XYZ file of C-alpha atoms in Angstrom:
776
model
C -31.330 -30.705 -43.199
C -30.504 -33.732 -45.372
C -28.187 -36.532 -44.262
C -25.718 -38.505 -46.381
C -25.023 -42.237 -45.939
C -22.123 -43.948 -47.666
C -21.026 -47.585 -47.369
C -18.186 -49.277 -49.253
C -18.539 -53.050 -48.793
C -15.710 -55.362 -49.780
C -13.993 -58.615 -48.949
C -12.238 -58.684 -45.540
C -10.067 -55.631 -44.837
C -6.949 -56.326 -42.717
C -7.652 -55.245 -39.135
C -4.617 -52.945 -38.926
C -5.901 -50.853 -41.859
C -9.547 -50.377 -40.914
C -9.481 -47.465 -38.456
C -7.214 -45.276 -40.578
C -9.098 -46.092 -43.770
C -12.416 -45.058 -42.212
C -10.860 -41.807 -40.991
C -9.348 -41.159 -44.428
C -12.759 -41.733 -46.037
C -14.387 -39.200 -43.699
C -11.699 -36.600 -44.352
C -11.671 -37.102 -48.126
C -15.457 -36.853 -48.478
C -15.987 -33.923 -46.104
C -13.055 -31.972 -47.577
C -14.414 -32.477 -51.103
C -17.926 -31.389 -50.089
C -16.674 -28.283 -48.282
C -14.419 -27.371 -51.210
C -17.506 -27.591 -53.448
C -19.365 -25.099 -51.263
C -21.406 -27.375 -49.000
C -21.474 -27.357 -45.203
C -22.400 -30.048 -42.682
C -23.169 -30.317 -38.984
C -21.453 -33.585 -38.049
C -19.703 -36.564 -39.615
C -18.754 -39.929 -38.126
C -17.017 -42.908 -39.659
C -17.593 -46.622 -38.928
C -15.772 -49.774 -39.906
C -16.033 -53.554 -39.764
C -13.890 -56.216 -41.442
C -16.100 -55.990 -44.572
C -17.217 -52.379 -44.798
C -16.349 -48.718 -44.351
C -19.326 -46.477 -43.592
C -19.795 -42.722 -43.283
C -22.718 -40.871 -41.684
C -22.848 -37.130 -42.486
C -25.605 -35.161 -40.751
C -27.024 -31.757 -41.662
C -25.498 -31.476 -45.134
C -26.741 -28.454 -47.090
C -28.957 -29.362 -50.052
C -27.319 -26.906 -52.439
C -24.156 -24.846 -52.605
C -24.494 -21.067 -52.603
C -24.323 -18.892 -55.690
C -20.894 -17.267 -55.869
C -20.296 -13.725 -57.118
C -16.750 -12.455 -56.953
C -14.485 -9.899 -58.526
C -10.994 -10.743 -59.646
C -8.794 -7.684 -60.003
C -6.541 -7.722 -63.055
C -3.680 -5.706 -64.523
C -3.713 -2.249 -66.053
C -5.368 -1.832 -69.448
C -1.891 -0.885 -70.691
C -0.304 -4.123 -69.408
C 1.605 -6.359 -71.851
C -0.055 -9.320 -73.540
C 1.664 -11.814 -71.242
C 0.136 -10.227 -68.111
C -3.303 -10.092 -69.754
C -3.076 -13.775 -70.741
C -2.224 -14.767 -67.165
C -5.187 -12.760 -65.839
C -7.576 -14.409 -68.309
C -6.366 -17.874 -67.320
C -6.848 -17.085 -63.641
C -10.343 -15.669 -64.193
C -11.435 -18.310 -66.706
C -11.974 -15.790 -69.521
C -11.551 -16.584 -73.199
C -11.223 -12.972 -74.330
C -10.216 -9.761 -72.571
C -13.465 -8.166 -73.768
C -15.261 -10.310 -71.177
C -13.598 -8.266 -68.407
C -14.819 -4.901 -67.136
C -12.704 -1.781 -67.001
C -12.520 0.032 -63.672
C -10.838 3.369 -63.018
C -8.678 4.384 -60.094
C -7.685 8.079 -59.724
C -4.121 7.113 -58.815
C -3.543 3.901 -60.810
C -5.637 4.608 -63.872
C -7.740 2.065 -65.764
C -7.475 -1.650 -64.953
C -9.368 -4.834 -65.738
C -11.761 -6.605 -63.356
C -13.426 -9.951 -64.002
C -16.924 -10.312 -62.549
C -17.403 -14.013 -61.948
C -20.827 -15.495 -61.236
C -21.039 -19.192 -60.392
C -24.501 -20.595 -59.777
C -24.816 -23.048 -56.897
C -25.156 -26.779 -57.511
C -27.370 -29.404 -55.962
C -25.695 -31.570 -53.345
C -26.665 -34.706 -55.302
C -24.741 -33.425 -58.315
C -21.695 -32.572 -56.211
C -21.692 -35.953 -54.422
C -22.017 -37.856 -57.700
C -19.128 -35.843 -59.118
C -16.655 -36.243 -56.235
C -17.253 -39.830 -55.049
C -15.778 -41.748 -58.035
C -12.526 -39.793 -57.774
C -12.339 -40.341 -53.997
C -12.822 -44.086 -54.363
C -10.459 -44.410 -57.313
C -7.730 -42.359 -55.633
C -8.140 -43.890 -52.152
C -4.790 -44.661 -50.524
C -4.217 -48.121 -49.020
C -0.897 -49.531 -47.724
C -1.515 -52.396 -50.150
C -4.190 -52.669 -52.826
C -5.231 -55.025 -55.623
C -7.116 -55.257 -58.897
C -9.597 -58.045 -59.599
C -12.060 -59.473 -62.091
C -12.315 -59.083 -65.830
C -11.629 -55.339 -65.692
C -8.107 -56.065 -64.430
C -7.224 -58.019 -67.579
C -4.833 -56.420 -70.080
C -6.224 -53.554 -72.095
C -7.790 -54.761 -75.346
C -8.903 -58.125 -73.963
C -12.469 -58.917 -72.897
C -14.418 -61.487 -70.908
C -18.188 -61.914 -71.189
C -18.402 -58.490 -72.763
C -16.303 -56.742 -70.077
C -13.343 -54.881 -71.540
C -10.017 -55.220 -69.745
C -8.621 -51.910 -68.427
C -5.197 -53.095 -67.285
C -3.455 -50.641 -64.919
C -6.427 -48.237 -65.097
C -8.789 -50.733 -63.443
C -10.109 -49.845 -60.006
C -7.780 -50.761 -57.124
C -8.999 -51.448 -53.580
C -7.570 -53.235 -50.563
C -9.816 -56.232 -51.324
C -12.435 -56.665 -54.074
C -15.125 -53.989 -53.708
C -18.582 -55.591 -53.882
C -21.188 -52.869 -53.390
C -21.660 -49.168 -52.652
C -24.442 -47.408 -50.761
C -25.009 -43.686 -51.330
C -28.307 -42.217 -50.095
C -29.120 -38.559 -49.445
C -32.166 -36.797 -48.046
C -33.972 -35.373 -44.995
C -35.540 -37.496 -42.278
C -39.055 -36.527 -43.358
C -38.721 -37.864 -46.901
C -37.527 -40.963 -48.667
C -33.839 -40.433 -49.420
C -32.503 -40.120 -52.936
C -30.127 -42.782 -54.228
C -27.121 -41.096 -55.832
C -26.291 -43.719 -58.439
C -22.756 -42.824 -59.494
C -20.774 -45.473 -61.371
C -17.239 -46.730 -61.033
C -15.781 -49.697 -62.926
C -19.070 -51.529 -63.344
C -20.260 -50.846 -59.784
C -23.334 -48.630 -59.431
C -24.027 -46.987 -56.079
C -27.411 -47.866 -54.653
C -29.224 -48.513 -51.391
C -28.526 -52.249 -51.043
C -26.079 -54.126 -48.827
C -25.847 -57.503 -47.090
C -25.222 -58.652 -43.550
C -22.963 -61.236 -41.920
C -21.164 -63.458 -44.412
C -22.536 -66.689 -42.890
C -25.520 -65.751 -40.728
C -27.226 -63.230 -43.045
C -25.685 -63.130 -46.529
C -28.947 -61.999 -48.160
C -29.206 -58.488 -49.596
C -31.516 -55.834 -48.140
C -32.262 -52.179 -48.812
C -31.668 -49.282 -46.459
C -32.899 -45.696 -46.296
C -30.700 -43.646 -43.973
C -28.136 -44.314 -41.223
C -30.470 -45.292 -38.353
C -32.315 -47.707 -40.603
C -28.982 -48.985 -41.975
C -27.474 -49.573 -38.507
C -30.612 -51.333 -37.159
C -30.894 -53.665 -40.138
C -27.203 -54.550 -39.941
C -27.638 -55.427 -36.266
C -30.497 -57.754 -37.177
C -28.240 -59.204 -39.875
C -25.590 -60.086 -37.267
C -23.273 -57.117 -37.892
C -22.203 -54.772 -35.066
C -21.235 -51.658 -37.002
C -19.569 -49.649 -34.213
C -16.013 -50.877 -33.569
C -15.981 -49.459 -30.029
C -19.160 -51.378 -29.226
C -17.619 -54.590 -30.587
C -14.643 -53.990 -28.274
C -16.931 -53.502 -25.287
C -18.867 -56.687 -26.108
C -15.629 -58.686 -26.357
C -14.139 -57.209 -23.174
C -17.310 -57.580 -21.100
C -18.034 -61.143 -22.245
C -14.398 -62.173 -21.772
C -14.327 -60.803 -18.222
C -17.609 -62.518 -17.364
C -16.509 -65.849 -18.851
C -13.213 -65.680 -16.955
C -14.948 -64.731 -13.700
C -17.363 -67.665 -14.066
C -14.323 -69.982 -14.116
C -12.644 -68.304 -11.141
C -10.055 -66.624 -13.357
C -9.002 -63.126 -14.408
C -8.583 -61.800 -17.926
C -5.096 -60.527 -18.805
C -6.199 -57.458 -20.715
C -4.359 -56.296 -23.828
C -5.624 -53.128 -25.513
C -3.668 -53.654 -28.750
C -4.955 -57.225 -29.086
C -8.500 -56.057 -28.317
C -8.246 -53.478 -31.113
C -7.016 -56.133 -33.529
C -9.595 -58.772 -32.613
C -12.484 -56.293 -32.894
C -11.330 -55.770 -36.489
C -11.519 -59.498 -37.255
C -15.186 -60.052 -36.417
C -18.520 -58.458 -37.313
C -20.491 -60.484 -34.754
C -18.194 -61.233 -31.778
C -18.797 -64.492 -29.912
C -16.476 -65.037 -26.937
C -15.400 -68.620 -26.137
C -12.924 -70.327 -23.814
C -10.287 -72.828 -24.881
C -7.608 -74.700 -22.974
C -4.208 -76.347 -23.324
C -2.229 -78.910 -21.297
C -1.082 -77.716 -17.869
C 2.418 -79.108 -18.582
C 3.036 -76.051 -20.767
C 2.752 -73.764 -17.749
C 6.418 -74.448 -16.951
C 7.165 -72.040 -19.814
C 7.525 -68.400 -18.630
C 4.288 -66.443 -18.705
C 5.585 -63.930 -21.252
C 6.322 -66.680 -23.780
C 2.898 -68.282 -23.319
C 1.148 -64.929 -23.655
C 3.025 -63.944 -26.811
C 2.635 -67.390 -28.381
C -1.140 -67.340 -27.908
C -1.465 -63.667 -28.850
C 0.750 -63.698 -31.925
C -0.356 -66.985 -33.456
C -4.016 -67.248 -32.445
C -5.067 -63.703 -31.511
C -6.325 -64.986 -28.156
C -6.255 -63.614 -24.609
C -4.597 -65.466 -21.734
C -6.187 -65.925 -18.296
C -4.582 -65.999 -14.879
C -5.418 -67.410 -11.497
C -6.090 -64.581 -9.020
C -2.885 -63.738 -7.213
C -0.935 -66.442 -9.072
C 0.407 -67.215 -12.521
C -1.299 -67.976 -15.800
C -4.046 -70.533 -16.198
C -4.105 -73.207 -18.896
C -7.287 -71.638 -20.270
C -7.531 -68.827 -22.786
C -10.171 -66.614 -24.417
C -10.839 -66.677 -28.157
C -13.276 -64.593 -30.211
C -15.271 -66.241 -32.978
C -17.159 -64.542 -35.805
C -20.053 -67.020 -35.798
C -22.604 -68.447 -33.416
C -22.038 -72.185 -33.789
C -24.884 -74.654 -33.311
C -22.859 -76.582 -30.708
C -22.196 -73.470 -28.661
C -18.656 -73.138 -30.067
C -17.189 -76.283 -28.513
C -15.617 -77.438 -31.805
C -14.201 -73.978 -32.467
C -12.679 -73.881 -28.979
C -11.299 -77.404 -29.386
C -9.729 -76.570 -32.755
C -8.086 -73.448 -31.380
C -6.809 -75.467 -28.417
C -5.114 -77.923 -30.788
C -3.327 -75.098 -32.620
C -2.286 -73.447 -29.345
C -0.877 -76.736 -28.062
C 1.188 -77.121 -31.240
C 2.532 -73.578 -30.915
C 3.337 -74.043 -27.245
C 5.182 -77.269 -28.074
C 7.461 -75.198 -30.302
C 7.861 -72.581 -27.564
C 8.727 -75.281 -25.004
C 11.399 -76.616 -27.359
C 12.900 -73.118 -27.749
C 12.811 -72.588 -23.983
C 14.581 -75.858 -23.220
C 17.128 -75.420 -26.014
C 18.166 -72.009 -24.699
C 19.110 -73.571 -21.362
C 21.421 -76.210 -22.833
C 25.012 -75.910 -24.037
C 25.627 -74.781 -27.588
C 27.062 -77.492 -29.863
C 30.031 -75.406 -31.121
C 31.637 -74.218 -27.884
C 35.183 -74.889 -29.093
C 34.795 -72.312 -31.841
C 33.700 -69.669 -29.338
C 36.812 -69.679 -27.138
C 38.332 -66.555 -28.696
C 35.140 -64.561 -28.135
C 34.800 -65.938 -24.605
C 38.328 -64.805 -23.785
C 37.759 -61.363 -25.279
C 34.710 -60.718 -23.062
C 35.840 -62.714 -20.009
C 32.809 -64.999 -20.245
C 32.031 -68.066 -18.161
C 31.330 -70.730 -20.788
C 29.620 -73.005 -18.293
C 26.679 -70.580 -18.342
C 24.143 -70.626 -21.212
C 23.754 -66.844 -21.515
C 27.536 -66.341 -21.633
C 27.656 -68.880 -24.446
C 25.039 -66.885 -26.372
C 27.085 -63.693 -25.923
C 30.150 -65.476 -27.289
C 28.042 -66.682 -30.207
C 26.804 -63.146 -30.906
C 30.394 -61.921 -31.155
C 31.613 -64.957 -33.087
C 28.886 -64.579 -35.709
C 29.971 -60.999 -36.341
C 26.377 -59.803 -36.525
C 26.550 -56.304 -38.020
C 25.179 -53.420 -35.996
C 25.928 -50.931 -38.777
C 28.369 -51.194 -41.664
C 30.351 -48.175 -40.425
C 30.034 -48.913 -36.717
C 31.077 -52.542 -36.629
C 29.450 -55.636 -35.180
C 27.159 -56.137 -32.226
C 30.099 -57.636 -30.356
C 32.207 -54.506 -30.877
C 29.277 -52.374 -29.800
C 28.837 -54.407 -26.612
C 32.492 -53.755 -25.786
C 31.955 -50.002 -26.179
C 28.797 -50.084 -24.061
C 30.585 -52.038 -21.319
C 33.442 -49.507 -21.159
C 31.047 -46.561 -21.090
C 28.822 -48.236 -18.466
C 31.862 -48.764 -16.226
C 32.759 -45.064 -16.576
C 29.206 -43.980 -15.792
C 28.676 -46.394 -12.883
C 30.375 -44.349 -10.107
C 28.448 -41.236 -11.139
C 25.046 -42.957 -10.961
C 25.865 -44.916 -7.796
C 26.390 -48.341 -9.397
C 29.135 -50.920 -8.912
C 31.403 -50.670 -12.010
C 31.987 -54.443 -11.996
C 28.244 -55.160 -11.989
C 27.655 -52.513 -14.654
C 30.326 -54.088 -16.867
C 28.910 -57.587 -16.372
C 25.378 -56.361 -17.082
C 26.502 -54.635 -20.287
C 28.337 -57.781 -21.411
C 25.156 -59.862 -21.102
C 22.630 -57.198 -22.133
C 22.498 -58.252 -25.790
C 23.215 -61.970 -25.286
C 19.582 -63.034 -25.604
C 19.524 -61.828 -29.230
C 20.908 -65.217 -30.262
C 18.453 -67.268 -28.177
C 15.791 -69.391 -29.822
C 12.925 -67.695 -27.987
C 13.945 -64.191 -29.041
C 14.506 -65.454 -32.574
C 10.839 -66.542 -32.616
C 9.506 -63.610 -30.566
C 11.699 -60.498 -31.037
C 9.363 -58.588 -28.700
C 10.865 -60.601 -25.823
C 14.412 -59.274 -26.206
C 15.502 -58.069 -22.806
C 12.716 -59.951 -21.048
C 14.363 -63.272 -21.853
C 17.758 -61.820 -20.984
C 16.446 -61.049 -17.506
C 14.912 -64.516 -17.107
C 17.973 -66.399 -18.369
C 20.358 -64.243 -16.302
C 18.320 -65.024 -13.193
C 18.338 -68.742 -13.961
C 22.132 -68.833 -14.173
C 22.549 -67.043 -10.841
C 23.509 -63.532 -11.898
C 23.181 -60.662 -9.465
C 19.604 -59.348 -9.405
C 20.743 -55.941 -10.707
C 22.581 -57.577 -13.624
C 19.511 -59.615 -14.560
C 17.217 -56.590 -14.292
C 19.523 -54.475 -16.468
C 19.201 -56.998 -19.318
C 15.554 -55.963 -19.597
C 15.566 -52.381 -18.342
C 18.467 -51.073 -20.433
C 16.064 -50.804 -23.400
C 13.797 -48.471 -21.413
C 12.195 -46.053 -21.879
C 10.938 -47.073 -25.307
C 8.455 -44.234 -25.579
C 7.156 -41.150 -23.774
C 4.755 -43.209 -21.655
C 7.193 -46.026 -20.827
C 8.757 -46.215 -17.367
C 12.430 -45.337 -16.910
C 14.854 -47.745 -15.218
C 15.430 -46.981 -11.546
C 18.081 -49.523 -10.480
C 21.545 -47.946 -10.579
C 23.078 -50.729 -12.712
C 20.182 -50.527 -15.157
C 20.627 -46.755 -15.328
C 24.340 -47.079 -16.124
C 23.783 -49.648 -18.902
C 20.723 -47.855 -20.329
C 22.631 -44.575 -20.534
C 25.667 -46.289 -22.069
C 23.522 -48.075 -24.651
C 21.716 -44.907 -25.745
C 24.777 -42.669 -25.654
C 26.759 -45.160 -27.743
C 23.962 -45.187 -30.310
C 23.842 -41.388 -30.474
C 27.608 -40.933 -30.529
C 28.047 -43.594 -33.211
C 25.530 -42.163 -35.636
C 26.777 -38.619 -35.038
C 30.316 -39.796 -35.767
C 29.264 -41.164 -39.174
C 27.014 -38.153 -39.848
C 23.744 -40.124 -39.849
C 21.722 -37.571 -37.911
C 17.934 -37.126 -37.995
C 16.737 -34.805 -40.756
C 13.281 -33.251 -40.764
C 10.709 -35.956 -40.154
C 13.178 -38.745 -40.949
C 14.760 -40.557 -38.018
C 15.392 -44.149 -39.172
C 17.573 -45.035 -36.178
C 15.187 -43.540 -33.561
C 17.866 -41.125 -32.330
C 15.309 -38.615 -31.043
C 13.810 -41.359 -28.901
C 17.274 -42.318 -27.617
C 18.049 -38.712 -26.642
C 14.690 -38.333 -24.920
C 15.412 -41.604 -23.099
C 18.699 -40.210 -21.767
C 16.935 -37.017 -20.669
C 14.134 -38.861 -18.890
C 16.511 -41.276 -17.138
C 18.623 -38.408 -15.784
C 15.815 -36.012 -14.884
C 13.287 -38.481 -13.479
C 15.934 -40.275 -11.405
C 17.529 -37.031 -10.224
C 20.935 -37.997 -11.683
C 23.398 -35.131 -12.082
C 26.034 -35.812 -14.656
C 28.266 -33.669 -16.863
C 27.525 -35.273 -20.209
C 30.260 -33.418 -22.076
C 33.152 -35.457 -20.681
C 31.480 -38.813 -21.286
C 30.383 -37.793 -24.771
C 33.879 -36.710 -25.760
C 35.472 -39.946 -24.524
C 32.835 -42.038 -26.297
C 33.248 -40.011 -29.501
C 37.028 -40.468 -29.524
C 36.570 -44.192 -28.949
C 34.119 -44.536 -31.840
C 36.158 -42.354 -34.204
C 39.300 -44.383 -33.518
C 37.438 -47.649 -34.155
C 36.006 -46.285 -37.395
C 39.403 -45.147 -38.643
C 41.114 -48.329 -37.501
C 38.511 -50.417 -39.325
C 38.713 -48.363 -42.524
C 42.528 -48.275 -42.606
C 42.642 -51.991 -41.870
C 40.365 -52.658 -44.836
C 42.497 -50.365 -46.997
C 45.692 -52.080 -45.802
C 44.322 -55.510 -46.666
C 43.204 -54.273 -50.083
C 46.629 -52.724 -50.787
C 48.432 -55.890 -49.692
C 46.292 -57.915 -52.097
C 47.126 -55.563 -54.986
C 50.834 -55.290 -53.965
C 50.696 -51.487 -53.846
C 52.825 -49.858 -51.151
C 51.391 -47.607 -48.449
C 52.319 -43.938 -48.675
C 54.457 -42.824 -45.748
C 51.621 -40.703 -44.358
C 49.066 -43.544 -44.608
C 51.490 -46.029 -43.086
C 52.077 -43.745 -40.097
C 48.316 -43.136 -39.717
C 47.583 -46.855 -39.885
C 50.289 -47.733 -37.357
C 48.999 -44.972 -35.062
C 45.403 -46.170 -35.259
C 46.416 -49.760 -34.470
C 48.486 -48.615 -31.507
C 45.717 -46.333 -30.226
C 43.000 -48.934 -30.742
C 44.931 -51.641 -28.897
C 46.099 -49.311 -26.092
C 42.783 -47.423 -25.896
C 44.773 -44.168 -26.122
C 42.440 -42.411 -28.504
C 44.144 -39.008 -28.507
C 47.117 -40.581 -30.361
C 44.983 -40.642 -33.507
C 42.376 -37.975 -32.894
C 43.058 -34.667 -31.268
C 40.324 -32.897 -29.368
C 39.086 -30.693 -32.244
C 37.049 -33.274 -34.166
C 35.537 -34.889 -31.094
C 34.688 -31.473 -29.620
C 32.857 -30.456 -32.790
C 30.756 -33.620 -32.697
C 30.202 -33.201 -28.969
C 28.976 -29.624 -29.422
C 26.573 -30.661 -32.166
C 25.271 -33.615 -30.163
C 24.887 -31.443 -27.059
C 22.830 -28.997 -29.115
C 20.622 -31.929 -30.160
C 20.137 -32.841 -26.485
C 19.160 -29.224 -25.793
C 16.509 -29.343 -28.528
C 15.018 -32.571 -27.170
C 15.158 -31.224 -23.599
C 13.191 -28.165 -24.734
C 10.509 -30.441 -26.179
C 10.446 -32.523 -22.992
C 10.194 -29.502 -20.678
C 7.509 -27.843 -22.816
C 5.500 -31.058 -22.578
C 5.905 -30.766 -18.795
C 4.412 -27.270 -18.915
C 7.584 -25.144 -18.851
C 7.661 -21.871 -20.794
C 9.869 -21.956 -23.898
C 11.406 -18.537 -23.134
C 12.516 -19.671 -19.680
C 14.200 -22.723 -21.197
C 16.040 -20.524 -23.722
C 17.062 -18.175 -20.922
C 18.673 -20.981 -18.918
C 20.342 -23.089 -21.620
C 23.749 -22.081 -22.981
C 25.737 -23.934 -25.682
C 28.017 -25.350 -22.973
C 25.218 -26.572 -20.669
C 25.753 -30.317 -20.256
C 24.025 -31.038 -16.929
C 20.453 -31.734 -18.032
C 19.080 -32.112 -14.506
C 20.644 -28.781 -13.532
C 18.955 -27.082 -16.500
C 15.614 -28.559 -15.487
C 15.932 -27.378 -11.885
C 16.954 -23.871 -12.990
C 13.918 -23.637 -15.275
C 11.609 -24.780 -12.464
C 13.078 -22.296 -9.977
C 13.019 -19.445 -12.502
C 9.387 -20.152 -13.380
C 8.362 -20.176 -9.725
C 10.253 -16.929 -9.075
C 8.745 -15.076 -12.037
C 5.265 -16.045 -10.878
C 5.802 -13.845 -7.807
C 5.339 -10.062 -7.750
C 9.033 -9.569 -6.898
C 10.007 -11.732 -9.841
C 7.833 -9.834 -12.315
C 9.094 -6.448 -11.164
C 12.741 -7.548 -11.117
C 12.331 -8.946 -14.635
C 11.047 -5.569 -15.825
C 13.929 -3.759 -14.139
C 16.575 -6.204 -15.340
C 15.299 -6.030 -18.921
C 15.254 -2.238 -18.748
C 18.831 -2.220 -17.493
C 19.929 -4.680 -20.185
C 18.204 -2.721 -22.962
C 19.749 0.607 -21.919
C 23.154 -1.009 -21.595
C 22.888 -2.758 -24.970
C 21.787 0.461 -26.693
C 24.658 2.459 -25.210
C 27.212 -0.262 -25.986
C 25.970 -0.296 -29.573
C 26.502 3.482 -29.810
C 30.000 3.089 -28.399
C 29.228 4.922 -25.155
C 31.942 4.409 -22.574
C 31.102 1.952 -19.791
C 33.357 1.880 -16.745
C 35.116 -1.426 -16.177
C 34.297 -1.320 -12.466
C 31.889 0.672 -10.328
C 33.520 3.583 -8.452
C 31.526 4.443 -5.287
C 33.276 7.828 -5.157
C 31.276 8.886 -8.237
C 27.898 8.216 -6.649
C 25.746 11.350 -6.480
C 22.542 9.772 -5.151
C 21.618 7.480 -2.277
C 19.802 5.288 -4.817
C 23.133 4.515 -6.469
C 24.728 3.575 -3.156
C 21.829 1.364 -2.135
C 21.725 -0.390 -5.528
C 25.474 -1.035 -5.487
C 25.320 -2.500 -1.988
C 22.274 -4.627 -2.864
C 23.804 -5.985 -6.078
C 27.119 -6.803 -4.381
C 25.341 -8.629 -1.568
C 22.876 -10.500 -3.784
C 25.632 -11.643 -6.175
C 27.568 -13.137 -3.237
C 24.448 -14.864 -1.888
C 23.272 -16.050 -5.315
C 26.722 -17.405 -6.206
C 26.889 -19.338 -2.938
C 23.376 -20.728 -3.495
C 24.153 -21.741 -7.108
C 27.291 -23.557 -5.959
C 25.054 -25.459 -3.540
C 22.557 -25.992 -6.376
C 19.870 -24.283 -4.307
C 18.222 -22.326 -7.089
C 15.244 -21.268 -4.996
C 17.673 -19.558 -2.611
C 19.475 -17.973 -5.573
C 16.196 -16.537 -6.792
C 15.481 -15.300 -3.265
C 18.797 -13.461 -3.285
C 17.921 -11.811 -6.595
C 14.502 -10.842 -5.232
C 16.220 -8.408 -2.862
C 17.213 -6.349 -5.916
C 13.649 -5.454 -6.809
C 13.271 -2.348 -4.611
C 16.806 -0.924 -5.148
C 16.459 -1.327 -8.928
C 13.040 0.377 -8.974
C 14.309 3.216 -6.781
C 17.414 3.693 -8.941
C 15.429 4.103 -12.128
C 13.018 6.497 -10.430
C 15.742 8.675 -8.942
C 18.681 8.522 -11.364
C 19.202 9.649 -14.941
C 21.509 7.025 -16.414
C 22.697 9.233 -19.274
C 24.043 11.943 -16.993
C 25.818 14.925 -18.545
C 29.031 14.109 -16.695
C 30.754 11.365 -18.731
C 32.367 9.757 -15.697
C 29.071 9.582 -13.800
C 27.325 8.208 -16.899
C 29.988 5.514 -17.380
C 29.749 4.627 -13.673
C 25.954 4.314 -13.792
C 26.207 2.133 -16.901
C 28.654 -0.047 -14.966
C 25.974 -0.359 -12.281
C 23.553 -1.623 -14.955
C 26.228 -4.084 -16.060
C 26.349 -5.357 -12.475
C 22.571 -5.966 -12.571
C 22.978 -7.890 -15.824
C 25.821 -9.903 -14.324
C 23.829 -10.686 -11.172
C 20.749 -11.958 -13.005
C 22.903 -13.665 -15.646
C 24.304 -15.986 -13.001
C 20.914 -17.733 -13.052
C 19.502 -16.976 -16.511
C 19.677 -14.616 -19.462
C 16.794 -12.313 -18.526
C 16.899 -10.646 -21.965
C 15.426 -13.826 -23.475
C 12.440 -13.858 -21.129
C 9.220 -12.384 -22.471
C 7.147 -10.009 -20.381
């Protein structure tokens, strides 16, 4: 079977775009070939900074002949229907169709379509120009004479203006060869904007810039290797990682590995050469995180550490050339740049630990938050409030948000086992590092620097830790905070975000979630479930919602009041009362004065439903069955840990033989009861033992009464395994009842009594879950 080789060689492609672009090329080409009737055995993409390559193995040499029938309308159909049929079938006249007869439907048209197969070379030449011209890049460019305005020319090349070929960087050559291993491949010489596909490429820009010809992929890959180009990105990564580890080990050091940086660096070089540079040891007084980010962000280099200790003053860099001096000048030059960058970082670090120059102007903010202005981080918090940095136009400033988080953290603290005073202090300082010089230069260090600076000024260890951990978890694989103060502040931070955006109706829609609210909700779920924290979210949500709604209305009426005063227009009586009420409520924190419970309860219910949706996703990812989750969750469920434990216990119970049989019996009882209720059949309000005719009825009644008492007691103790055990005792009595008793007895009183028994079964199982929602 023939193989297809494609290479698109250009100027340097940004590292962050290479992997996706290569994958897009593979998908675009293989989809187009399959759509044209070809098949293939395997396809793999490759990329380097200067080329995208595609190796397709076992591609069929020709597409199959296609014979198909397209059924059309009746021969008596109107002209409009006939015209649509001809368009669909590609006919120019209805006489080109055949008439078929059906005994029931009569005569109708059928188009017999025959499409001869095409050679793969023809198909490839036809699809490739469109794929290249329509290729999607995050950013692209035009170049050369062809990009000049239409109508102009340069050395005989006509300008095409906006229609000129666009690529991420100027495209220099194209390889397209096709053929079996046993023969010389065919060059498919399609053209696009002056470029003609061929079998020629070139190697490393500096070491082997000369052109050479290739035949098929193995030949192509080998010749590139000899021309100082490692085509496989994963192999380049392994070379870099292995050489870096060995070089570090030879110096008695360890490599601080960074997968994201390794990915990026492997996309910057075609021929990786690993070197070691160094900087002055004086810079090691800077925290390790700052040094690592400075070297990573500015120079794309890896830091090294001394075994069992902190960072070393040496670092690993990756060059794209083999220098004649062994790379000493390259390492020296990189060291000079790193030293300059670390000098800046040292300045930021020292500046953040000194007093701000405008402390007098921060007194009002310091008083508002109860800050100690002799401490640098407190000064930065006062500055954050004083600057009025906007969190969201409708939700106020960062300072106002910090106040809300602090109040909510203090309310949550007793529930999660934290000291309310420490939780409040931690919340007050949690965002303070946003105004530090280091975070201004390296936003990735927000929280990290808060922890470091809080520790330096003598804060409680839990307060310092919360400055960093309250942002966690930042993704499904990130760790959750475990310290009680961190938990309180992290929950308050995320709940305030969710409540705020729900209050202004900025909820996620479809795939759009610009404020990462799904991630915030999942963070709340993971913190509660993975730390075993039981909390009734409803109460805290409603209080937070009322607080936010009052602030929003206070802010809007204040703006309106100021605008009216400026235009000398009097308030209406109703507006004046509303404004006065909002001011009073805002200052007294008595939020029910302005907002009754209805609006906040509506938002709470909607937000709780959102939590339920995210919890379902989380539990399904943990392996829970979706029907069990639906059976346990009710609209009022606000204890997320309790829901999780119920689902786990229910799943374990239904995996047993007793559980499966009870499920069948409970569903049978529920279905009979629902059908009779729908028909309006009378169901007794209570079970009357005097109407029992069978021992099976007596035994079932006694079993249900006993199991309900036991299950209720177990649920109150949150022992769901015991509750399931109590329900398990119903299995035999339920089975026996259905075997022995006819529910729809002729006697109306007996029938109503037996239906009441079924209602008892439904009530007993419903204490744990809605069994009607469970499949099986």
